[in-house]
Coordinates of C-alpha atoms in Angstrom, one line a residue:
M177 CA -112.6 3.1 -48.6
K178 CA -116.2 3.3 -49.5
Y179 CA -117.9 -0.1 -49.2
Q180 CA -120.6 -0.8 -51.8
V181 CA -123.6 -3.1 -52.0
G182 CA -122.5 -6.3 -53.8
Q183 CA -118.9 -6.3 -52.7
R184 CA -117.6 -9.6 -51.5
L185 CA -115.1 -9.1 -48.6
T186 CA -113.2 -11.1 -46.1
G187 CA -113.3 -9.6 -42.6
T188 CA -112.6 -10.6 -39.1
I189 CA -115.2 -11.6 -36.6
N190 CA -115.0 -9.2 -33.6
N191 CA -118.1 -10.1 -31.7
I192 CA -120.9 -12.7 -31.6
S193 CA -124.1 -11.8 -29.9
D194 CA -127.8 -12.7 -29.9
L195 CA -128.1 -10.0 -32.6
G196 CA -125.7 -11.7 -35.0
I197 CA -122.0 -11.6 -36.0
F198 CA -120.1 -8.3 -36.1
V199 CA -117.4 -8.3 -38.7
T200 CA -114.5 -5.7 -39.0
F201 CA -112.9 -4.7 -42.3
P202 CA -109.8 -2.5 -43.0
H203 CA -110.0 1.1 -41.7
H204 CA -112.0 0.0 -38.6
V205 CA -115.2 -0.4 -40.6
S206 CA -117.7 -2.9 -39.2
G207 CA -120.8 -4.6 -40.4
L208 CA -123.4 -7.1 -39.0
I209 CA -124.5 -10.4 -40.2
H210 CA -128.0 -10.5 -38.7
H211 CA -129.0 -13.7 -37.0
S212 CA -131.8 -14.0 -39.5
D213 CA -129.2 -14.8 -42.2
F214 CA -128.8 -18.2 -40.5
G215 CA -132.6 -18.9 -40.4
N216 CA -133.9 -20.9 -37.5
D217 CA -130.5 -22.4 -36.7
W218 CA -128.9 -19.3 -35.2
L219 CA -128.6 -20.6 -31.7
R220 CA -126.7 -23.7 -33.0
E221 CA -124.9 -21.9 -35.8
K222 CA -123.3 -19.2 -33.7
N223 CA -121.3 -21.9 -31.9
N224 CA -119.5 -22.6 -35.2
F225 CA -117.8 -19.2 -35.3
N226 CA -115.0 -17.7 -33.2
I227 CA -113.9 -14.2 -32.5
G228 CA -110.8 -13.4 -34.5
E229 CA -111.8 -15.9 -37.3
Q230 CA -111.8 -14.7 -40.9
I231 CA -115.2 -14.8 -42.7
R232 CA -116.2 -14.2 -46.3
V233 CA -119.4 -12.0 -46.7
V234 CA -121.3 -9.9 -49.1
I235 CA -122.6 -6.4 -48.4
I236 CA -126.3 -6.4 -48.9
H237 CA -127.1 -2.9 -47.5
N238 CA -125.1 0.2 -46.7
Y239 CA -127.0 3.2 -45.3
K240 CA -125.3 6.0 -43.4
G241 CA -122.4 3.8 -42.4
K242 CA -124.6 0.9 -41.2
I243 CA -123.4 -2.1 -43.2
A244 CA -125.6 -5.2 -43.4
L245 CA -123.8 -8.3 -44.4
S246 CA -124.7 -11.8 -45.5
K247 CA -122.7 -15.0 -45.4
K248 CA -125.5 -17.0 -46.9
R249 CA -125.7 -14.9 -50.1
V250 CA -122.0 -14.6 -50.9
N251 CA -122.5 -16.7 -54.0
D252 CA -125.8 -15.2 -55.0
P253 CA -125.5 -14.1 -58.7
E254 CA -128.4 -11.7 -58.2
I255 CA -126.1 -9.5 -56.1
I256 CA -123.8 -7.7 -58.5
D257 CA -120.4 -6.5 -57.3
H258 CA -119.9 -3.3 -59.2
T259 CA -116.3 -3.1 -58.0
N260 CA -115.5 -6.3 -59.9
P261 CA -114.2 -5.4 -63.4
F262 CA -115.8 -8.6 -64.8
S263 CA -119.4 -7.9 -63.5
D264 CA -120.4 -6.1 -66.6
T265 CA -119.0 -8.7 -69.0
K266 CA -121.6 -10.1 -71.3
N267 CA -121.9 -13.9 -71.5
A268 CA -121.0 -13.8 -75.2
D269 CA -117.8 -11.9 -74.4
F270 CA -116.8 -14.0 -71.4
D271 CA -114.7 -16.5 -73.2
S272 CA -112.6 -13.9 -74.9
V273 CA -112.2 -11.9 -71.7
L274 CA -111.2 -15.0 -69.8
S275 CA -108.7 -16.0 -72.6
Q276 CA -107.1 -12.5 -72.5
T277 CA -106.9 -12.6 -68.7
I278 CA -105.2 -16.0 -68.8
K279 CA -102.8 -14.7 -71.5
N280 CA -102.0 -11.6 -69.4
A281 CA -101.5 -13.8 -66.3
R282 CA -99.1 -16.1 -68.1
S283 CA -97.1 -13.2 -69.4
E284 CA -96.9 -11.6 -66.0
I285 CA -95.7 -14.9 -64.5
K286 CA -93.0 -15.2 -67.1
N287 CA -91.8 -11.6 -66.3
L288 CA -91.8 -12.4 -62.6
E289 CA -89.8 -15.6 -63.2
H290 CA -87.2 -13.7 -65.2
E291 CA -86.9 -11.0 -62.5
L292 CA -86.5 -13.7 -59.9
I293 CA -83.8 -15.5 -61.9
S294 CA -82.0 -12.1 -62.4
Y295 CA -82.3 -11.3 -58.7
A296 CA -81.0 -14.8 -57.8
D297 CA -78.0 -14.4 -60.1
R298 CA -76.8 -11.3 -58.4

């Protein structure tokens, strides 16, 4: 899998050092949340994390397999996730896209309920 700038991912902390937090993703790909992401509080903040813990991050740089991550900027709207099908939705179209998504989800839930009932009746 090619990881792209802007992607929001959940990974596993595999190391915590003076440099920052190393996070592993599927396919043995790793990235680093540099200690500067935590500002002047790094020495105190690093004690709030544990190896093996899941962490939500955003890719802020990816060059030759070196992946820079940020925890602080996960919700930054300036960082566009181009793998998200809704990233390119214009504000004027958002309500109709959201309504259609909800309608599709409800339909899929009904189908799953029918399948579950059919399976249970066997």
